[in-house]
């Protein structure tokens, strides 16, 4: 393991900033996009339900459709791709992931059944479903931003868009809630550094 | 920038798994904890409002208080620290962060005022405040897990705890919502690998 000074991951975390100006026309190699999406899919999730879906918007035609939904921000057209990170409001259905482990003999069927019962119970609550969709999709979102930076790309997480229009235009099923748009591309201008509150403002040791 | 094969950040993302068994008694050096919390504070956030507070639970006395709140899971006592990641439901108050930029001449006062108006408008909605608290605190949570792994620690994101008891026991102000507990420590046993859905299941190109 690397020391703090030479730590590549800490450097990437520190150097990730929101870039809004991209080299227009830069086509991202498919292997880089795959590496970024793989990193996204490796995020943790509650009950391993993998509450995410990644809608990749990359063609000129699709960018043109997305542009007004994102209020005309030029980063949509100039970046290589925009990844719309969707959270799964019915992630309890993903509990089928346990079946492999049961078949391989790593998980007892009765434990699988107890877990599924617990999950379906929790998913009776729409607020829990929504919170989990946003929470777990956001872990994946952060992986996208860091994986992209580590490969020499920059990103911008965007909350400024019309989610209802996104849903209608890209036929997003009711099962999914848009949680974030992330533009990914080659920076044409560096990010403006954003001030951070000092650690003493955001860390509480022991108790409030 | 590194290639995909030798990319340290992608390796860290891939190797992050949820570890539940820790070397009891391992005291994390203060500089490592600081590096992890610094990485957390470097996450992106909507409007740069930094919707997070990190409650670090590390003393034996505090771990003993946390143990029943987390339903007796031994990872609470055996890990070096638990970081309770709190989301800020009143993050609009953090718009004071813009004042530095105004004072330094990088931001016009009228733009600051327009932003603050827009933010305060959005924060009229409790659902927006809650979604943003969870979303942005989760970006920071993922940084904690990756920074820890990059420094040779392991982590476990925990949703299994009683949030109301956590609030009462650690005097968490009403302004904050618990979004996640993360144990951090030296692994005593490796994580059980968790299956992932293939990319073809979680990626949609272009449109549904």
Tab-separated table of C-alpha atoms in Angstrom:
chain	number	residue	atom	x	y	z
A	1	UNK	CA	0.000	0.000	0.000
A	2	UNK	CA	1.195	3.456	-0.828
A	3	UNK	CA	2.006	6.197	1.617
A	4	UNK	CA	-0.192	9.259	1.843
A	5	UNK	CA	2.299	11.396	-0.121
A	6	UNK	CA	2.528	9.084	-3.140
A	7	UNK	CA	-0.987	7.759	-3.046
A	8	UNK	CA	-2.425	7.758	-6.535
A	9	UNK	CA	-6.055	7.305	-5.458
A	10	UNK	CA	-5.873	10.209	-3.007
A	11	UNK	CA	-4.337	12.296	-5.786
A	12	UNK	CA	-7.175	11.418	-8.159
A	13	UNK	CA	-9.761	12.238	-5.487
A	14	UNK	CA	-8.050	15.577	-4.851
A	15	UNK	CA	-7.718	16.420	-8.546
A	16	UNK	CA	-11.318	15.642	-9.450
A	17	UNK	CA	-13.010	18.941	-10.158
A	18	UNK	CA	-16.111	19.778	-12.147
A	19	UNK	CA	-15.087	20.640	-15.684
A	20	UNK	CA	-17.642	22.413	-17.850
A	21	UNK	CA	-15.599	23.102	-21.003
A	22	UNK	CA	-14.620	20.092	-23.115
A	23	UNK	CA	-12.728	19.453	-26.349
A	24	UNK	CA	-15.622	19.131	-28.769
A	25	UNK	CA	-15.457	16.084	-30.995
A	26	UNK	CA	-13.179	13.993	-28.804
A	27	UNK	CA	-14.315	10.400	-29.208
A	28	UNK	CA	-13.650	8.314	-26.124
A	29	UNK	CA	-12.184	4.898	-26.927
A	30	UNK	CA	-14.666	2.154	-26.184
A	31	UNK	CA	-12.271	0.462	-23.740
A	32	UNK	CA	-12.087	3.601	-21.600
A	33	UNK	CA	-15.870	3.891	-21.482
A	34	UNK	CA	-16.082	0.220	-20.524
A	35	UNK	CA	-13.498	0.702	-17.768
A	36	UNK	CA	-15.469	3.646	-16.375
A	37	UNK	CA	-18.789	1.772	-16.458
A	38	UNK	CA	-17.165	-1.300	-14.918
A	39	UNK	CA	-15.880	0.862	-12.064
A	40	UNK	CA	-19.411	2.212	-11.639
A	41	UNK	CA	-20.812	-1.295	-11.394
A	42	UNK	CA	-18.252	-2.181	-8.713
A	43	UNK	CA	-19.708	0.271	-6.195
A	44	UNK	CA	-21.120	-1.130	-2.973
A	45	UNK	CA	-24.870	-1.305	-2.485
A	46	UNK	CA	-27.295	-2.128	0.293
A	47	UNK	CA	-27.989	-5.869	0.306
A	48	UNK	CA	-25.861	-5.995	-2.897
A	49	UNK	CA	-28.975	-5.009	-4.835
A	50	UNK	CA	-26.978	-2.822	-7.275
A	51	UNK	CA	-29.594	-0.093	-7.410
A	52	UNK	CA	-28.338	1.465	-10.647
A	53	UNK	CA	-28.716	1.678	-14.370
A	54	UNK	CA	-26.354	3.690	-16.570
A	55	UNK	CA	-27.906	5.375	-19.588
A	56	UNK	CA	-25.067	6.366	-21.924
A	57	UNK	CA	-25.927	9.299	-24.189
A	58	UNK	CA	-23.266	9.626	-26.890
A	59	UNK	CA	-24.619	10.022	-30.427
A	60	UNK	CA	-24.980	13.499	-31.871
A	61	UNK	CA	-28.709	12.896	-32.239
A	62	UNK	CA	-29.114	11.900	-28.593
A	63	UNK	CA	-26.950	14.802	-27.403
A	64	UNK	CA	-29.206	17.138	-29.361
A	65	UNK	CA	-32.215	15.661	-27.570
A	66	UNK	CA	-30.514	16.011	-24.189
A	67	UNK	CA	-29.357	19.588	-24.697
A	68	UNK	CA	-32.679	21.362	-23.975
A	69	UNK	CA	-33.402	18.935	-21.114
A	70	UNK	CA	-30.156	20.188	-19.544
A	71	UNK	CA	-31.154	23.804	-20.198
A	72	UNK	CA	-28.810	24.246	-23.159
A	73	UNK	CA	-25.528	23.761	-21.304
A	74	UNK	CA	-22.796	23.340	-23.926
A	75	UNK	CA	-21.010	20.665	-21.889
A	76	UNK	CA	-23.684	18.241	-23.114
A	77	UNK	CA	-22.686	18.636	-26.759
A	78	UNK	CA	-18.947	19.188	-26.249
A	79	UNK	CA	-18.228	16.307	-23.847
A	80	UNK	CA	-17.660	12.809	-25.245
A	81	UNK	CA	-20.593	11.197	-23.432
A	82	UNK	CA	-23.130	11.974	-20.767
A	83	UNK	CA	-23.962	9.171	-18.367
A	84	UNK	CA	-27.406	9.476	-16.828
A	85	UNK	CA	-27.184	7.585	-13.558
A	86	UNK	CA	-30.569	6.119	-12.681
A	87	UNK	CA	-31.534	4.694	-9.319
A	88	UNK	CA	-33.676	1.577	-9.144
A	89	UNK	CA	-36.881	2.109	-7.155
A	90	UNK	CA	-37.638	-1.621	-7.396
A	91	UNK	CA	-34.193	-2.878	-6.448
A	92	UNK	CA	-35.817	-5.580	-4.316
A	93	UNK	CA	-36.326	-7.388	-7.641
A	94	UNK	CA	-32.531	-7.598	-7.951
A	95	UNK	CA	-32.419	-10.095	-5.089
A	96	UNK	CA	-32.199	-12.719	-7.858
A	97	UNK	CA	-28.453	-11.993	-7.538
A	98	UNK	CA	-28.444	-14.374	-4.548
A	99	UNK	CA	-29.566	-17.347	-6.643
A	100	UNK	CA	-26.076	-17.849	-8.085
A	101	UNK	CA	-24.636	-18.133	-4.587
A	102	UNK	CA	-27.348	-20.606	-3.590
A	103	UNK	CA	-26.698	-22.704	-6.696
A	104	UNK	CA	-22.954	-22.649	-6.015
A	105	UNK	CA	-23.607	-23.828	-2.447
A	106	UNK	CA	-22.247	-20.610	-0.819
A	107	UNK	CA	-25.607	-19.497	0.548
A	108	UNK	CA	-28.284	-21.636	2.159
A	109	UNK	CA	-31.681	-21.358	0.455
A	110	UNK	CA	-33.362	-20.582	3.782
A	111	UNK	CA	-30.986	-17.643	4.386
A	112	UNK	CA	-31.666	-16.378	0.859
A	113	UNK	CA	-35.393	-16.613	1.539
A	114	UNK	CA	-35.082	-14.772	4.848
A	115	UNK	CA	-33.080	-11.990	3.164
A	116	UNK	CA	-35.593	-11.672	0.346
A	117	UNK	CA	-38.407	-11.437	2.882
A	118	UNK	CA	-36.562	-8.716	4.803
A	119	UNK	CA	-35.850	-6.768	1.606
A	120	UNK	CA	-39.405	-7.018	0.271
A	121	UNK	CA	-40.629	-5.851	3.676
A	122	UNK	CA	-38.397	-2.773	3.547
A	123	UNK	CA	-39.486	-2.024	-0.015
A	124	UNK	CA	-43.073	-1.600	1.118
A	125	UNK	CA	-41.930	1.925	1.996
A	126	UNK	CA	-41.638	4.259	-1.024
A	127	UNK	CA	-39.364	6.561	1.005
A	128	UNK	CA	-36.917	3.718	1.704
A	129	UNK	CA	-36.999	2.732	-1.968
A	130	UNK	CA	-36.249	6.300	-3.038
A	131	UNK	CA	-33.529	6.882	-0.422
A	132	UNK	CA	-31.800	3.627	-1.370
A	133	UNK	CA	-32.038	4.380	-5.081
A	134	UNK	CA	-30.369	7.760	-4.610
A	135	UNK	CA	-27.826	6.571	-2.037
A	136	UNK	CA	-26.527	3.562	-3.920
A	137	UNK	CA	-26.616	5.153	-7.378
A	138	UNK	CA	-24.523	7.958	-5.868
A	139	UNK	CA	-21.792	5.536	-4.761
A	140	UNK	CA	-21.644	4.394	-8.388
A	141	UNK	CA	-21.637	8.018	-9.589
A	142	UNK	CA	-18.570	8.822	-7.518
A	143	UNK	CA	-16.787	5.789	-8.988
A	144	UNK	CA	-17.568	7.107	-12.480
A	145	UNK	CA	-16.042	10.497	-11.687
A	146	UNK	CA	-12.890	9.005	-10.137
A	147	UNK	CA	-12.392	6.287	-12.750
A	148	UNK	CA	-12.717	8.902	-15.495
A	149	UNK	CA	-10.204	11.214	-13.805
A	150	UNK	CA	-7.756	8.335	-13.331
A	151	UNK	CA	-7.885	7.726	-17.100
A	152	UNK	CA	-7.244	11.357	-17.983
A	153	UNK	CA	-10.820	12.508	-18.454
A	154	UNK	CA	-12.780	15.082	-16.569
A	155	UNK	CA	-16.382	15.073	-15.512
A	156	UNK	CA	-19.155	17.310	-14.276
A	157	UNK	CA	-21.959	16.040	-12.054
A	158	UNK	CA	-25.088	17.909	-13.132
A	159	UNK	CA	-28.238	18.375	-11.121
A	160	UNK	CA	-29.516	21.092	-13.454
A	161	UNK	CA	-31.850	19.259	-15.817
A	162	UNK	CA	-35.508	18.443	-16.149
A	163	UNK	CA	-35.939	14.875	-14.886
A	164	UNK	CA	-39.457	14.451	-16.267
A	165	UNK	CA	-38.328	15.427	-19.756
A	166	UNK	CA	-35.346	13.077	-19.471
A	167	UNK	CA	-37.693	10.229	-18.572
A	168	UNK	CA	-40.043	10.943	-21.461
A	169	UNK	CA	-37.384	11.548	-24.110
A	170	UNK	CA	-35.291	8.475	-23.336
A	171	UNK	CA	-38.231	6.184	-22.475
A	172	UNK	CA	-36.958	5.568	-18.963
A	173	UNK	CA	-39.229	3.008	-17.280
A	174	UNK	CA	-41.126	4.044	-14.133
A	175	UNK	CA	-38.905	1.680	-12.190
A	176	UNK	CA	-35.980	4.143	-12.392
A	177	UNK	CA	-35.404	7.605	-10.946
A	178	UNK	CA	-32.804	9.896	-12.523
A	179	UNK	CA	-30.244	10.714	-9.822
A	180	UNK	CA	-27.515	12.555	-11.750
A	181	UNK	CA	-26.186	13.444	-15.174
A	182	UNK	CA	-22.414	13.168	-15.515
A	183	UNK	CA	-20.628	14.609	-18.539
A	184	UNK	CA	-17.315	12.907	-19.362
A	185	UNK	CA	-14.697	14.183	-21.786
A	186	UNK	CA	-11.336	15.798	-22.399
A	187	UNK	CA	-11.098	19.113	-20.599
A	188	UNK	CA	-10.618	22.157	-22.812
A	189	UNK	CA	-10.355	24.472	-19.820
A	190	UNK	CA	-9.460	23.478	-16.276
A	191	UNK	CA	-12.135	23.553	-13.617
A	192	UNK	CA	-12.513	26.564	-11.421
A	193	UNK	CA	-11.267	25.434	-8.009
A	194	UNK	CA	-14.129	25.319	-5.520
A	195	UNK	CA	-13.518	26.297	-1.911
A	196	UNK	CA	-13.916	23.660	0.755
A	197	UNK	CA	-14.939	24.067	4.369
A	198	UNK	CA	-11.988	23.133	6.621
A	199	UNK	CA	-12.057	19.664	8.211
A	200	UNK	CA	-12.659	21.277	11.575
A	201	UNK	CA	-16.036	22.455	10.255
A	202	UNK	CA	-17.167	19.105	8.884
A	203	UNK	CA	-15.731	16.568	11.331
A	204	UNK	CA	-17.144	15.849	14.790
A	205	UNK	CA	-15.114	13.544	17.031
A	206	UNK	CA	-17.075	11.390	19.463
A	207	UNK	CA	-20.334	13.276	19.867
A	208	UNK	CA	-22.041	16.561	19.083
B	1	UNK	CA	-2.265	9.154	-16.874
B	2	UNK	CA	-2.059	5.438	-16.390
B	3	UNK	CA	-3.350	2.784	-18.746
B	4	UNK	CA	-6.309	0.664	-17.789
B	5	UNK	CA	-4.119	-2.333	-16.921
B	6	UNK	CA	-1.837	-0.491	-14.497
B	7	UNK	CA	-4.397	1.949	-13.175
B	8	UNK	CA	-4.107	2.159	-9.411
B	9	UNK	CA	-7.466	3.881	-8.876
B	10	UNK	CA	-9.330	1.290	-10.941
B	11	UNK	CA	-7.552	-1.406	-8.926
B	12	UNK	CA	-8.622	0.195	-5.645
B	13	UNK	CA	-12.219	0.494	-6.876
B	14	UNK	CA	-12.165	-3.167	-7.919
B	15	UNK	CA	-10.596	-4.360	-4.665
B	16	UNK	CA	-12.965	-2.480	-2.383
B	17	UNK	CA	-15.193	-5.070	-0.766
B	18	UNK	CA	-17.213	-4.973	2.417
B	19	UNK	CA	-15.140	-6.398	5.249
B	20	UNK	CA	-16.954	-7.383	8.438
B	21	UNK	CA	-14.116	-8.962	10.451
B	22	UNK	CA	-11.393	-6.638	11.688
B	23	UNK	CA	-8.203	-6.919	13.748
B	24	UNK	CA	-9.494	-5.832	17.134
B	25	UNK	CA	-7.378	-3.215	18.862
B	26	UNK	CA	-5.720	-1.817	15.732
B	27	UNK	CA	-5.280	1.901	16.319
B	28	UNK	CA	-5.350	3.873	13.081
B	29	UNK	CA	-2.623	6.530	12.892
B	30	UNK	CA	-4.104	9.994	13.085
B	31	UNK	CA	-2.589	10.981	9.726
B	32	UNK	CA	-4.391	8.137	7.967
B	33	UNK	CA	-7.713	9.135	9.498
B	34	UNK	CA	-7.076	12.727	8.449
B	35	UNK	CA	-6.248	11.635	4.885
B	36	UNK	CA	-9.481	9.626	4.704
B	37	UNK	CA	-11.606	12.492	6.050
B	38	UNK	CA	-9.872	14.962	3.732
B	39	UNK	CA	-10.740	12.713	0.773
B	40	UNK	CA	-14.335	12.666	2.005
B	41	UNK	CA	-14.460	16.448	2.116
B	42	UNK	CA	-13.147	16.630	-1.470
B	43	UNK	CA	-16.260	15.010	-2.928
B	44	UNK	CA	-18.364	17.045	-5.338
B	45	UNK	CA	-21.661	18.501	-4.182
B	46	UNK	CA	-24.620	20.298	-5.693
B	47	UNK	CA	-23.946	24.053	-5.722
B	48	UNK	CA	-20.757	23.207	-3.759
B	49	UNK	CA	-22.869	23.186	-0.591
B	50	UNK	CA	-20.883	20.268	0.906
B	51	UNK	CA	-23.940	18.562	2.375
B	52	UNK	CA	-22.019	16.416	4.877
B	53	UNK	CA	-20.818	16.059	8.422
B	54	UNK	CA	-18.568	13.210	9.528
B	55	UNK	CA	-19.147	11.907	13.050
B	56	UNK	CA	-16.091	9.846	14.017
B	57	UNK	CA	-16.816	7.203	16.659
B	58	UNK	CA	-13.557	5.781	17.969
B	59	UNK	CA	-13.307	5.587	21.772
B	60	UNK	CA	-14.133	2.341	23.503
B	61	UNK	CA	-16.906	4.130	25.385
B	62	UNK	CA	-18.483	5.476	22.185
B	63	UNK	CA	-18.151	2.120	20.406
B	64	UNK	CA	-19.980	0.529	23.327
B	65	UNK	CA	-22.776	3.068	22.891
B	66	UNK	CA	-22.920	2.438	19.140
B	67	UNK	CA	-22.924	-1.361	19.377
B	68	UNK	CA	-26.607	-1.851	20.287
B	69	UNK	CA	-27.635	0.892	17.840
B	70	UNK	CA	-25.999	-1.262	15.116
B	71	UNK	CA	-27.767	-4.364	16.413
B	72	UNK	CA	-24.682	-5.801	18.123
B	73	UNK	CA	-22.551	-6.287	15.006
B	74	UNK	CA	-18.994	-7.013	16.177
B	75	UNK	CA	-17.471	-4.943	13.374
B	76	UNK	CA	-18.377	-1.856	15.419
B	77	UNK	CA	-16.116	-2.849	18.316
B	78	UNK	CA	-13.378	-4.568	16.297
B	79	UNK	CA	-12.845	-1.936	13.590
B	80	UNK	CA	-10.611	1.057	14.336
B	81	UNK	CA	-13.301	3.697	13.833
B	82	UNK	CA	-16.834	4.028	12.592
B	83	UNK	CA	-17.622	7.112	10.561
B	84	UNK	CA	-21.275	8.105	10.680
B	85	UNK	CA	-21.854	10.057	7.473
B	86	UNK	CA	-24.572	12.633	8.031
B	87	UNK	CA	-26.370	14.550	5.297
B	88	UNK	CA	-27.186	18.211	5.803
B	89	UNK	CA	-30.901	18.941	5.443
B	90	UNK	CA	-30.190	22.671	5.699
B	91	UNK	CA	-27.285	22.777	3.259
B	92	UNK	CA	-28.647	26.021	1.835
B	93	UNK	CA	-27.043	27.624	4.910
B	94	UNK	CA	-23.658	26.539	3.543
B	95	UNK	CA	-23.958	29.075	0.726
B	96	UNK	CA	-21.705	31.242	2.929
B	97	UNK	CA	-18.943	29.335	1.082
B	98	UNK	CA	-19.414	31.812	-1.787
B	99	UNK	CA	-18.477	34.789	0.360
B	100	UNK	CA	-14.748	34.006	0.119
B	101	UNK	CA	-14.933	34.074	-3.679
B	102	UNK	CA	-16.809	37.371	-3.588
B	103	UNK	CA	-14.234	38.865	-1.219
B	104	UNK	CA	-11.392	37.626	-3.451
B	105	UNK	CA	-13.082	39.241	-6.459
B	106	UNK	CA	-13.726	35.914	-8.265
B	107	UNK	CA	-17.500	36.088	-7.986
B	108	UNK	CA	-19.724	39.094	-8.438
B	109	UNK	CA	-21.938	39.837	-5.436
B	110	UNK	CA	-25.047	39.933	-7.629
B	111	UNK	CA	-24.288	36.432	-8.980
B	112	UNK	CA	-23.766	35.173	-5.422
B	113	UNK	CA	-27.101	36.713	-4.451
B	114	UNK	CA	-28.884	35.149	-7.431
B	115	UNK	CA	-27.418	31.723	-6.574
B	116	UNK	CA	-28.415	32.041	-2.930
B	117	UNK	CA	-31.950	32.966	-3.982
B	118	UNK	CA	-32.141	29.955	-6.304
B	119	UNK	CA	-30.818	27.621	-3.589
B	120	UNK	CA	-33.138	28.942	-0.886
B	121	UNK	CA	-36.027	28.509	-3.310
B	122	UNK	CA	-35.134	24.874	-3.931
B	123	UNK	CA	-34.764	24.241	-0.200
B	124	UNK	CA	-38.404	25.123	0.346
B	125	UNK	CA	-38.996	21.497	-0.661
B	126	UNK	CA	-38.231	18.986	2.119
B	127	UNK	CA	-37.977	16.221	-0.507
B	128	UNK	CA	-35.269	18.124	-2.405
B	129	UNK	CA	-33.437	18.797	0.859
B	130	UNK	CA	-33.546	15.108	1.781
B	131	UNK	CA	-32.570	13.860	-1.691
B	132	UNK	CA	-29.629	16.272	-1.834
B	133	UNK	CA	-28.487	15.351	1.675
B	134	UNK	CA	-28.411	11.654	0.788
B	135	UNK	CA	-26.983	12.116	-2.710
B	136	UNK	CA	-24.083	14.367	-1.802
B	137	UNK	CA	-23.207	12.637	1.471
B	138	UNK	CA	-23.027	9.428	-0.569
B	139	UNK	CA	-20.397	10.867	-2.918
B	140	UNK	CA	-18.336	11.605	0.198
B	141	UNK	CA	-19.036	8.106	1.551
B	142	UNK	CA	-17.613	6.496	-1.553
B	143	UNK	CA	-14.467	8.640	-1.231
B	144	UNK	CA	-14.080	7.381	2.360
B	145	UNK	CA	-14.266	3.750	1.244
B	146	UNK	CA	-11.787	4.220	-1.607
B	147	UNK	CA	-9.333	6.403	0.326
B	148	UNK	CA	-9.306	3.838	3.148
B	149	UNK	CA	-8.689	0.953	0.730
B	150	UNK	CA	-5.887	2.882	-0.971
B	151	UNK	CA	-4.176	3.213	2.427
B	152	UNK	CA	-4.465	-0.498	3.226
B	153	UNK	CA	-7.650	-0.414	5.285
B	154	UNK	CA	-10.970	-2.027	4.625
B	155	UNK	CA	-14.445	-0.733	5.205
B	156	UNK	CA	-18.046	-1.807	5.448
B	157	UNK	CA	-20.937	0.495	4.548
B	158	UNK	CA	-23.730	-0.298	7.001
B	159	UNK	CA	-27.396	0.463	6.589
B	160	UNK	CA	-28.355	-1.845	9.442
B	161	UNK	CA	-28.690	0.476	12.425
B	162	UNK	CA	-31.358	2.431	14.228
B	163	UNK	CA	-31.081	6.037	12.982
B	164	UNK	CA	-33.296	7.492	15.697
B	165	UNK	CA	-31.180	5.923	18.441
B	166	UNK	CA	-28.027	7.158	16.731
B	167	UNK	CA	-29.420	10.695	16.700
B	168	UNK	CA	-30.389	10.587	20.365
B	169	UNK	CA	-27.233	8.928	21.655
B	170	UNK	CA	-24.775	11.170	19.830
B	171	UNK	CA	-26.844	14.371	20.126
B	172	UNK	CA	-27.075	14.794	16.369
B	173	UNK	CA	-28.841	18.098	15.620
B	174	UNK	CA	-32.137	17.998	13.689
B	175	UNK	CA	-30.315	19.627	10.801
B	176	UNK	CA	-28.585	16.323	9.923
B	177	UNK	CA	-29.884	12.989	8.648
B	178	UNK	CA	-27.779	9.839	9.133
B	179	UNK	CA	-27.068	8.436	5.669
B	180	UNK	CA	-24.570	5.643	6.382
B	181	UNK	CA	-22.280	4.090	8.973
B	182	UNK	CA	-18.874	3.073	7.639
B	183	UNK	CA	-16.565	0.892	9.716
B	184	UNK	CA	-12.864	1.328	8.910
B	185	UNK	CA	-10.061	-0.949	10.076
B	186	UNK	CA	-7.507	-3.630	9.319
B	187	UNK	CA	-9.183	-6.699	7.848
B	188	UNK	CA	-8.847	-9.878	9.892
B	189	UNK	CA	-10.673	-11.908	7.262
B	190	UNK	CA	-11.109	-11.014	3.598
B	191	UNK	CA	-14.519	-9.969	2.355
B	192	UNK	CA	-16.774	-12.509	0.761
B	193	UNK	CA	-16.818	-11.604	-2.921
B	194	UNK	CA	-20.239	-10.328	-3.945
B	195	UNK	CA	-21.607	-11.184	-7.379
B	196	UNK	CA	-22.204	-8.376	-9.824
B	197	UNK	CA	-24.723	-8.124	-12.623
B	198	UNK	CA	-22.896	-8.051	-15.983
B	199	UNK	CA	-22.481	-4.654	-17.664
B	200	UNK	CA	-24.970	-5.705	-20.312
B	201	UNK	CA	-27.628	-5.801	-17.575
B	202	UNK	CA	-26.874	-2.366	-16.113
B	203	UNK	CA	-25.868	-0.284	-19.132
B	204	UNK	CA	-28.293	1.145	-21.696
B	205	UNK	CA	-26.778	2.795	-24.765
B	206	UNK	CA	-28.736	5.637	-26.291
B	207	UNK	CA	-32.281	5.025	-25.115
B	208	UNK	CA	-34.484	2.452	-23.413
